[in-house]
Amino acid sequence: NAGVTQTPKFQVLKTGQSMTLQCAQDMNHNSMYWYRQDPGMGLRLIYYSASEGTTDKGEVPNGYNVSRLNKREFSLRLESAAPSQTSVYFCASTESWFEQYFGPGTRLTVT
Amino acid sequence: GQQLNQSPQSMFIQEGEDVSMNCTSSSIFNTWLWYKQDPGEGPVLLIALYKAGELTSNGRLTAQFGITRKDSFLNISASIPSDVGIYFCAGQGPGNQFYFGTGTSLTVIP
């Protein structure tokens, strides 16, 4: 039972490049989330998906898009990366809205 | 967005000592969660609190949901070296979004 998995673990992009961060969960959870974590800022919600087929903006959605591909997978896309998007990105899932389970994170550097 | 103030920012304690940290919000939350994050890993849920006034334990950890619904605290008793890490509080606010504190970094000196 892998829980929440994320790929890639590390990525370096040049300004303006695009990429998609992948997240998958095997717990049959309805809800999935994308957060970014910056030093001294805690975790901030980028987008979330309450159920398959729905997505909603979180606290810091600008510069990102998401796709809930199916119940298991929730991807985060950066269309034109900027240095301000250098961060650690975490995906999480939950069944009950209350207890979120996190993946190991993707460390992204934009130069 | 919602602001969660978590204190202290960092703690250095001797092994065996008790630890206390808290989290306050300017808004009411329906749920409070406490997570621990090890270096290079994602946060791991420690305790979930669902009702104002609730006191919940998980081994050496005890957490309480404040009566005003604007605060929560976490206590760790008899700390051990593996307690080292960053502890985050999180509150569930409007729209079922979760808001996180800035974390308390705990160092346990053997």
Coordinates of C-alpha atoms in Angstrom, one line a residue:
Chain A
N1 CA 0.0 0.0 0.0
A2 CA 1.9 3.0 -1.3
G3 CA -0.5 5.8 0.0
V4 CA 0.2 9.0 -1.9
T5 CA 3.0 9.0 -4.5
Q6 CA 4.5 12.0 -6.3
T7 CA 6.7 12.3 -9.4
P8 CA 9.3 13.6 -10.0
K9 CA 11.1 13.9 -6.6
F10 CA 13.3 16.7 -7.9
Q11 CA 13.1 19.0 -10.9
V12 CA 15.1 22.0 -12.2
L13 CA 13.5 24.3 -14.8
K14 CA 14.5 27.4 -16.6
T15 CA 12.2 30.4 -16.5
G16 CA 9.4 30.0 -19.1
Q17 CA 9.6 26.2 -19.3
S18 CA 6.5 24.1 -18.5
M19 CA 6.1 20.9 -16.6
T20 CA 3.5 18.7 -14.9
L21 CA 3.8 17.3 -11.4
Q22 CA 2.0 14.0 -11.0
C23 CA 0.2 12.7 -7.9
A24 CA -1.6 9.4 -7.4
Q25 CA -3.2 7.8 -4.3
D26 CA -4.3 4.2 -3.8
M27 CA -6.6 4.8 -0.8
N28 CA -9.7 5.4 -2.8
H29 CA -10.0 8.9 -1.4
N30 CA -12.4 11.3 -3.0
S31 CA -10.6 14.5 -2.3
M32 CA -7.1 15.6 -3.4
Y33 CA -5.0 18.7 -2.8
W34 CA -1.9 20.5 -4.0
Y35 CA 0.2 22.6 -1.6
R36 CA 3.4 24.5 -1.8
Q37 CA 5.8 24.8 1.1
D38 CA 8.2 27.7 1.3
P39 CA 10.6 28.4 4.2
G40 CA 8.9 30.1 7.1
M41 CA 5.5 30.1 5.3
G42 CA 4.0 26.7 6.2
L43 CA 1.9 25.0 3.6
R44 CA -0.3 27.0 1.3
L45 CA -3.1 25.4 -0.7
I46 CA -2.8 25.9 -4.5
Y47 CA -5.8 23.9 -5.8
Y48 CA -8.0 21.1 -4.5
S49 CA -10.4 18.6 -6.0
A50 CA -13.4 17.6 -3.8
S51 CA -14.3 14.7 -6.0
E52 CA -13.5 13.3 -9.5
G53 CA -14.4 15.9 -12.1
T54 CA -14.3 18.9 -9.8
T55 CA -11.5 21.3 -9.0
D56 CA -11.3 24.6 -7.0
K57 CA -8.8 27.3 -6.4
G58 CA -7.0 27.5 -3.1
E59 CA -5.1 30.3 -1.5
V60 CA -2.3 30.7 -4.2
P61 CA -3.6 29.4 -7.6
N62 CA -2.0 32.0 -9.9
G63 CA 0.4 30.4 -12.4
Y64 CA -0.9 26.9 -11.9
N65 CA -3.5 24.6 -13.5
V66 CA -4.7 21.2 -12.3
S67 CA -6.4 18.2 -13.8
R68 CA -8.3 15.5 -11.9
L69 CA -7.6 12.7 -14.4
N70 CA -9.6 10.1 -12.5
K71 CA -10.2 9.2 -8.8
R72 CA -6.6 8.2 -8.2
E73 CA -4.7 10.9 -10.0
F74 CA -4.4 14.7 -9.6
S75 CA -1.8 16.6 -11.6
L76 CA -0.4 20.1 -11.2
R77 CA 0.8 22.0 -14.3
L78 CA 3.1 25.0 -14.5
E79 CA 2.6 26.5 -18.0
S80 CA 5.4 29.0 -17.8
A81 CA 7.6 28.6 -14.8
A82 CA 8.9 31.6 -12.8
P83 CA 11.6 31.8 -10.1
S84 CA 8.8 32.6 -7.6
Q85 CA 7.5 29.1 -8.1
T86 CA 10.7 27.6 -6.7
S87 CA 9.3 25.6 -3.8
V88 CA 8.5 22.1 -2.4
Y89 CA 5.2 20.8 -3.7
F90 CA 3.1 18.4 -1.8
C91 CA 0.0 16.4 -2.8
A92 CA -2.4 15.2 -0.3
S93 CA -5.6 13.2 -0.2
T94 CA -8.5 12.6 2.2
E95 CA -11.7 10.8 2.4
S96 CA -13.3 12.6 5.3
W97 CA -12.2 16.2 4.7
F98 CA -10.5 15.9 8.1
E99 CA -7.5 13.7 7.9
Q100 CA -5.2 14.5 5.1
Y101 CA -2.4 12.1 4.0
F102 CA 0.6 13.7 2.2
G103 CA 3.0 12.5 -0.4
P104 CA 6.8 12.8 -0.1
G105 CA 7.0 16.0 -2.1
T106 CA 8.5 17.4 -5.3
R107 CA 11.4 19.8 -4.9
L108 CA 11.3 22.3 -7.8
T109 CA 13.9 24.9 -8.6
V110 CA 13.3 27.5 -11.3
T111 CA 16.4 29.4 -12.5
Chain B
G1 CA -5.9 33.9 3.4
Q2 CA -6.3 32.7 7.0
Q3 CA -3.5 33.4 9.3
L4 CA -2.4 30.8 11.8
N5 CA 0.2 31.9 14.4
Q6 CA 2.2 29.1 15.7
S7 CA 4.6 29.4 18.6
P8 CA 7.3 29.0 19.5
Q9 CA 9.1 29.0 16.1
S10 CA 11.8 26.7 17.5
M11 CA 12.6 24.8 20.6
F12 CA 15.8 23.2 21.9
I13 CA 15.2 20.8 24.8
Q14 CA 16.9 18.1 26.7
E15 CA 15.8 14.5 26.2
G16 CA 13.1 13.6 28.8
E17 CA 11.7 17.1 29.0
D18 CA 8.1 17.9 28.2
V19 CA 7.2 20.2 25.2
S20 CA 4.3 22.5 24.7
M21 CA 3.4 24.4 21.5
N22 CA 0.3 26.3 20.4
C23 CA -1.5 27.7 17.5
T24 CA -3.9 30.6 17.3
S25 CA -6.1 31.9 14.6
S26 CA -8.1 35.1 13.9
S27 CA -10.9 32.9 12.6
I28 CA -13.0 30.0 13.9
F29 CA -12.1 26.6 12.7
N30 CA -14.2 23.4 12.7
T31 CA -11.3 21.1 12.9
W32 CA -7.7 21.3 14.2
L33 CA -5.0 19.0 13.0
W34 CA -1.4 18.5 14.2
Y35 CA 1.3 17.1 11.9
K36 CA 5.0 16.2 12.2
Q37 CA 7.4 16.6 9.2
D38 CA 10.8 15.0 9.0
P39 CA 13.4 16.4 6.7
G40 CA 12.7 15.6 3.1
E41 CA 9.4 14.0 3.9
G42 CA 5.7 15.0 3.7
P43 CA 3.8 15.9 6.9
V44 CA 2.4 13.0 8.9
L45 CA -0.8 13.4 10.8
L46 CA -0.4 13.1 14.6
I47 CA -3.7 14.1 16.1
A48 CA -7.1 15.3 14.8
L49 CA -9.5 17.3 16.9
Y50 CA -13.2 17.8 15.9
K51 CA -15.0 19.5 18.8
A52 CA -14.4 22.6 20.8
G53 CA -12.9 21.6 24.2
E54 CA -11.8 18.2 23.0
L55 CA -8.7 16.8 24.5
T56 CA -7.1 13.9 22.6
S57 CA -4.0 11.8 23.3
N58 CA -1.9 9.7 21.0
G59 CA 0.8 8.0 23.1
R60 CA 3.0 10.7 24.6
L61 CA 1.2 13.4 22.6
T62 CA -1.8 15.3 23.9
A63 CA -3.7 18.0 22.0
Q64 CA -6.6 20.2 22.8
F65 CA -9.2 22.1 20.6
G66 CA -9.7 25.5 22.3
I67 CA -13.1 26.4 23.6
T68 CA -13.2 29.6 21.4
R69 CA -12.4 27.4 18.4
K70 CA -9.6 29.8 17.6
D71 CA -6.7 28.0 19.2
S72 CA -5.2 24.6 19.8
F73 CA -2.2 23.3 21.7
L74 CA 0.1 20.2 21.5
N75 CA 2.0 18.7 24.3
I76 CA 4.7 16.1 24.0
S77 CA 5.7 14.4 27.3
A78 CA 9.1 12.8 28.1
S79 CA 10.7 13.8 24.7
I80 CA 13.0 11.4 22.9
P81 CA 15.5 12.0 20.1
S82 CA 13.1 10.8 17.4
D83 CA 10.7 13.6 18.3
V84 CA 13.0 15.9 16.4
G85 CA 11.2 17.5 13.4
I86 CA 8.9 20.3 12.5
Y87 CA 5.4 20.3 14.0
F88 CA 2.6 22.0 12.1
C89 CA -0.9 22.9 13.2
A90 CA -3.7 23.1 10.6
G91 CA -7.2 24.3 10.8
Q92 CA -10.2 23.5 8.5
G93 CA -11.9 26.7 7.5
P94 CA -14.6 27.8 5.1
G95 CA -15.0 25.8 1.9
N96 CA -13.3 22.8 3.6
Q97 CA -9.9 24.3 2.9
F98 CA -7.1 23.7 5.3
Y99 CA -4.8 26.4 6.6
F100 CA -1.4 25.6 8.1
G101 CA 0.7 27.3 10.7
T102 CA 4.4 28.2 10.0
G103 CA 5.7 25.3 12.1
T104 CA 7.6 24.7 15.3
S105 CA 11.1 23.3 14.8
L106 CA 11.9 20.9 17.7
T107 CA 15.5 19.8 18.5
V108 CA 16.0 17.2 21.3
I109 CA 19.4 17.1 22.8
P110 CA 20.4 13.6 24.1

